Amino acid sequence: MHKVARKRFNQFMKQRLGHFMVEIDPGPVGPKELILKTAVLGEKSVQEKTNPDYYFMSGYIGMLSWMQILKRYSFNLRTASAIMELGCGSARLIRHLRCIDGIRLVGADVDPDNIAWCQLNVPGIEFNVNDLRPPLLFAEDNSFDLVFAASVFTHIPLETQHVWIEEIYRILRPGGFFLADVLGSYHQRQMLNREDMDCLKKNGQLVLDAGDDRASLSTQLIGSWDVFQTRQEVLRAFGSVFYVHDYLPRGLDLLILQKLSLYGHEGSDKQEQWL
Ligand SMILES: C[S@@+](CC[C@H](N)C(=O)[O-])C[C@H]1O[C@@H](n2cnc3c(N)ncnc32)[C@H](O)[C@@H]1O
């Protein structure tokens, strides 16, 4: 199954990159114990998430869909010089961007085990462990064209969310993009009861910690948090720093954000629709 996804991803990247595309070996699948730490909602999904075919298929499809979205905003993969994934886990996603010739790729995660495995098994990417709070010591101001964080703000408690959003703003170049997803109505239906929903509506936010039996299996295993916010709260948090191009309802709701260029007020009138 993942071979079809790989072909579609490669075709898309070839179209975008032309001779700036290089053939790469996708490398090994992340080990089960690391995947369990990163992406498993409950016991039922353990088998699926740790299946190598699913691992690669979801990696190709995930990266393809985010690259297709960026194309709509004229993000130029050929001229981009640096891309970072925050919360890269076992590099399920960012590993596929090694097909972009000459680009600097950086993966960061708070989990030293995932980063140690990536350093040994996924060449061609700089990997760093970061703290639960910024700064990202390896990242200079204005140094990335794109930062993405897949299922990461879903685990960043609200008291540190704002400092992370500001940190990503700091390291992006003016005009750079930030893609991040958050838990939306799909996961609210899956994980929350009526009382939780009332609480979420009332407070704009709800956090399940690792001790809570409704929390995802990964959260319970690593002592993390599952963070729910209303759409209004998400827009307040991200939109007060970034220009919000779109906020797409999906399995995980996706934010397409941009650090405006120094003189650019591109669509600042449109921003009002979100805030
Ligand atoms: C659900 S996993 C997703 C992993 C990867 N992005 C993927 O899609 O395969 C969330 C990851 O975010 C990491 N994480 C959580 N909070 C973080 C933070 N503040 N900074 C960096 N990584 C973080 C976790 O350690 C974990 O690897």
XYZ file of C-alpha atoms and ligand atoms in Angstrom:
302
model
C 0.000 0.000 0.000
C 2.719 2.491 0.905
C 4.297 2.042 -2.551
C 1.354 3.869 -4.152
C 1.712 6.697 -1.633
C 5.457 6.830 -2.273
C 4.906 7.072 -6.018
C 2.403 9.918 -5.623
C 4.727 11.782 -3.268
C 7.710 11.363 -5.602
C 5.696 12.476 -8.638
C 4.566 15.617 -6.847
C 8.059 16.445 -5.596
C 9.549 15.844 -9.052
C 7.054 18.290 -10.540
C 7.923 20.903 -7.936
C 11.668 20.357 -7.848
C 12.710 19.196 -11.319
C 16.423 18.468 -11.239
C 16.632 19.657 -7.603
C 15.103 16.323 -6.626
C 17.342 13.486 -5.510
C 16.502 9.815 -5.052
C 16.590 8.780 -1.399
C 16.266 5.601 0.583
C 13.421 6.192 3.065
C 15.365 4.252 5.712
C 14.089 1.979 8.479
C 10.752 2.141 10.238
C 10.834 3.607 13.733
C 10.975 0.892 16.402
C 7.729 -0.118 18.087
C 8.703 1.227 21.512
C 9.339 4.682 20.027
C 6.163 4.735 17.934
C 4.169 3.828 21.037
C 5.562 6.942 22.703
C 4.504 9.237 19.911
C 1.324 8.475 18.100
C -1.052 6.042 19.664
C -4.535 7.014 20.775
C -5.493 3.694 22.372
C -4.773 -0.049 22.481
C -6.877 -0.554 19.339
C -4.532 1.477 17.162
C -1.235 -0.042 18.397
C -1.123 -2.677 15.665
C -1.943 -0.236 12.881
C 0.505 2.465 13.967
C 3.400 0.036 14.369
C 2.816 -1.689 11.027
C 5.701 -0.705 8.693
C 3.372 -0.346 5.699
C 1.120 2.056 7.624
C 4.150 3.923 9.001
C 5.520 4.704 5.546
C 2.132 5.260 3.925
C 1.100 7.774 6.592
C 4.498 9.474 6.324
C 4.270 9.904 2.541
C 0.609 10.930 2.567
C 1.107 13.328 5.462
C 4.082 15.036 3.855
C 2.422 15.103 0.419
C -0.721 16.722 1.754
C 1.235 19.445 3.607
C 3.419 20.119 0.549
C 0.273 20.387 -1.610
C -1.185 22.906 0.812
C 2.006 24.984 0.758
C 1.912 25.003 -3.044
C -1.434 26.822 -2.845
C 0.358 29.599 -0.963
C 3.178 29.727 -3.524
C 5.727 28.334 -1.079
C 8.793 27.723 -3.228
C 10.499 24.431 -2.417
C 13.346 25.148 -4.839
C 14.425 28.350 -3.136
C 13.756 27.218 0.439
C 17.046 26.689 2.218
C 16.048 25.368 5.655
C 13.095 23.413 7.065
C 12.527 22.283 10.646
C 10.135 19.784 12.210
C 9.354 20.415 15.869
C 8.407 17.187 17.678
C 9.763 14.964 14.903
C 9.524 11.677 16.850
C 11.154 8.973 14.725
C 11.278 11.285 11.658
C 8.244 9.581 10.091
C 7.589 12.787 8.131
C 10.706 14.914 7.736
C 12.842 12.003 6.441
C 10.978 12.228 3.117
C 12.090 15.837 2.528
C 15.676 14.621 2.076
C 14.747 14.368 -1.612
C 15.180 18.176 -1.824
C 18.722 18.651 -3.020
C 20.938 20.867 -0.866
C 18.333 21.822 1.742
C 19.124 22.050 5.470
C 16.746 19.816 7.426
C 16.460 19.921 11.202
C 14.413 17.701 13.510
C 13.862 18.462 17.197
C 12.063 16.610 19.957
C 11.897 16.602 23.731
C 12.312 12.824 23.715
C 16.018 11.883 23.793
C 15.302 8.256 22.810
C 13.609 9.245 19.556
C 16.379 11.715 18.758
C 19.144 9.197 19.536
C 17.490 6.673 17.214
C 17.086 9.264 14.439
C 20.737 10.310 14.735
C 21.797 6.710 14.146
C 19.264 5.765 11.492
C 18.229 8.805 9.468
C 21.280 10.456 7.887
C 21.072 13.817 6.166
C 19.102 15.585 8.910
C 20.406 17.460 11.972
C 18.602 16.167 15.060
C 18.456 17.950 18.421
C 16.852 17.336 21.785
C 15.059 20.409 23.094
C 13.640 21.301 26.503
C 9.953 21.453 27.334
C 10.282 25.227 27.167
C 12.065 27.334 24.544
C 14.582 28.463 23.441
C 15.696 26.138 20.672
C 19.390 26.702 21.283
C 20.448 25.393 17.864
C 18.167 27.748 15.913
C 19.109 31.314 15.030
C 16.641 34.137 14.468
C 15.094 34.273 10.979
C 16.760 31.068 9.847
C 13.975 28.760 8.576
C 11.667 28.983 5.568
C 9.263 26.456 7.010
C 8.608 24.957 10.431
C 6.034 22.232 10.884
C 4.729 20.487 13.976
C 2.525 17.426 13.432
C 0.554 16.352 16.522
C 2.776 18.407 18.824
C 0.653 21.364 19.944
C -1.844 18.638 20.811
C 0.574 17.882 23.683
C 1.882 21.305 24.661
C 0.097 22.557 27.755
C -1.477 25.943 27.427
C 0.857 27.700 29.825
C 3.799 26.997 27.489
C 1.938 27.206 24.185
C 2.372 30.924 23.730
C 6.123 30.871 24.317
C 6.444 28.094 21.732
C 4.444 30.043 19.168
C 6.686 33.058 19.756
C 9.809 30.893 19.539
C 8.776 29.553 16.152
C 8.047 33.093 15.013
C 11.586 34.041 16.086
C 13.312 31.328 14.053
C 11.235 31.755 10.875
C 12.359 34.082 8.134
C 9.993 36.928 7.299
C 7.550 35.360 4.841
C 8.217 31.879 6.297
C 5.420 29.399 6.953
C 4.406 27.482 10.041
C 2.087 24.455 9.772
C 0.678 23.047 12.996
C -2.240 20.835 13.872
C -4.421 20.773 16.958
C -7.095 18.506 18.416
C -10.472 19.411 16.964
C -14.005 18.135 16.967
C -13.051 14.637 15.749
C -10.925 13.962 18.836
C -13.339 15.769 21.117
C -16.005 13.256 20.041
C -13.596 10.332 20.440
C -12.142 11.245 23.806
C -14.388 13.593 25.773
C -17.651 13.042 27.618
C -20.471 15.542 27.918
C -19.139 17.062 31.143
C -15.732 17.583 29.501
C -17.389 19.238 26.520
C -19.271 21.639 28.781
C -16.026 22.445 30.562
C -14.241 22.985 27.236
C -16.956 25.324 26.014
C -16.955 27.249 29.276
C -13.179 27.630 29.660
C -12.045 27.477 26.036
C -9.595 24.722 26.965
C -9.292 21.320 28.595
C -6.146 19.346 29.396
C -6.030 15.611 30.132
C -2.846 14.666 31.929
C -1.060 11.322 31.917
C -2.888 10.140 35.043
C -6.267 10.499 33.331
C -7.597 7.263 31.871
C -9.245 9.198 29.005
C -5.831 10.482 27.887
C -4.275 8.894 24.784
C -2.077 5.853 25.334
C 1.054 7.758 24.230
C 0.317 10.537 26.703
C -0.098 8.002 29.503
C 3.135 6.242 28.553
C 5.352 9.325 28.408
C 3.740 11.467 31.069
C 2.540 14.115 28.620
C -0.775 15.982 28.146
C -3.646 15.914 25.621
C -4.625 19.506 25.013
C -8.086 20.492 23.764
C -9.031 24.048 22.824
C -12.023 25.650 21.215
C -11.450 27.020 17.716
C -11.738 30.520 19.127
C -9.003 29.850 21.676
C -6.715 28.323 19.027
C -7.154 31.360 16.796
C -6.489 33.706 19.685
C -3.252 31.887 20.559
C -1.791 31.463 17.056
C -3.442 34.456 15.381
C -2.048 36.952 17.871
C 1.452 36.164 16.553
C 1.036 34.768 13.027
C -1.008 35.634 10.005
C -3.649 32.878 9.730
C -4.139 31.793 6.130
C -6.459 28.962 6.958
C -7.704 26.682 9.725
C -8.916 23.459 8.183
C -11.159 21.044 10.071
C -9.685 17.556 9.645
C -8.850 14.468 11.738
C -6.460 16.894 13.401
C -7.384 20.484 12.559
C -4.640 22.164 10.552
C -3.419 25.750 10.840
C -1.619 27.388 7.931
C 0.322 30.288 9.377
C 2.797 32.803 8.018
C 5.279 35.240 9.497
C 4.529 38.275 7.398
C 7.369 39.890 5.520
C 8.733 43.140 6.948
C 6.689 45.387 4.712
C 3.930 42.949 3.890
C 0.459 43.363 5.200
C -0.660 40.590 2.868
C -4.320 40.048 3.495
C -4.299 41.714 6.913
C -7.949 42.547 6.281
C -8.616 38.816 5.939
C -7.020 38.174 9.338
C -9.990 39.945 10.893
C -12.261 37.125 9.796
C -10.429 34.821 12.189
C -9.928 37.039 15.212
C 2.272 12.526 18.498
S 4.006 12.621 18.399
C 4.251 13.080 16.710
C 5.609 12.708 16.171
C 5.843 13.121 14.709
N 5.585 14.534 14.521
C 4.980 12.304 13.788
O 3.981 12.848 13.288
O 5.283 11.132 13.564
C 4.373 14.100 19.289
C 5.840 14.355 19.432
O 6.027 15.669 19.942
C 7.045 15.641 20.904
N 6.885 16.849 21.745
C 5.921 17.147 22.621
N 6.103 18.379 23.147
C 7.210 18.887 22.549
C 7.933 20.111 22.659
N 7.547 21.089 23.494
N 9.027 20.275 21.893
C 9.438 19.301 21.052
N 8.813 18.113 20.927
C 7.706 17.904 21.656
C 6.876 14.307 21.603
O 8.036 13.881 22.282
C 6.534 13.416 20.410
O 7.659 12.857 19.798
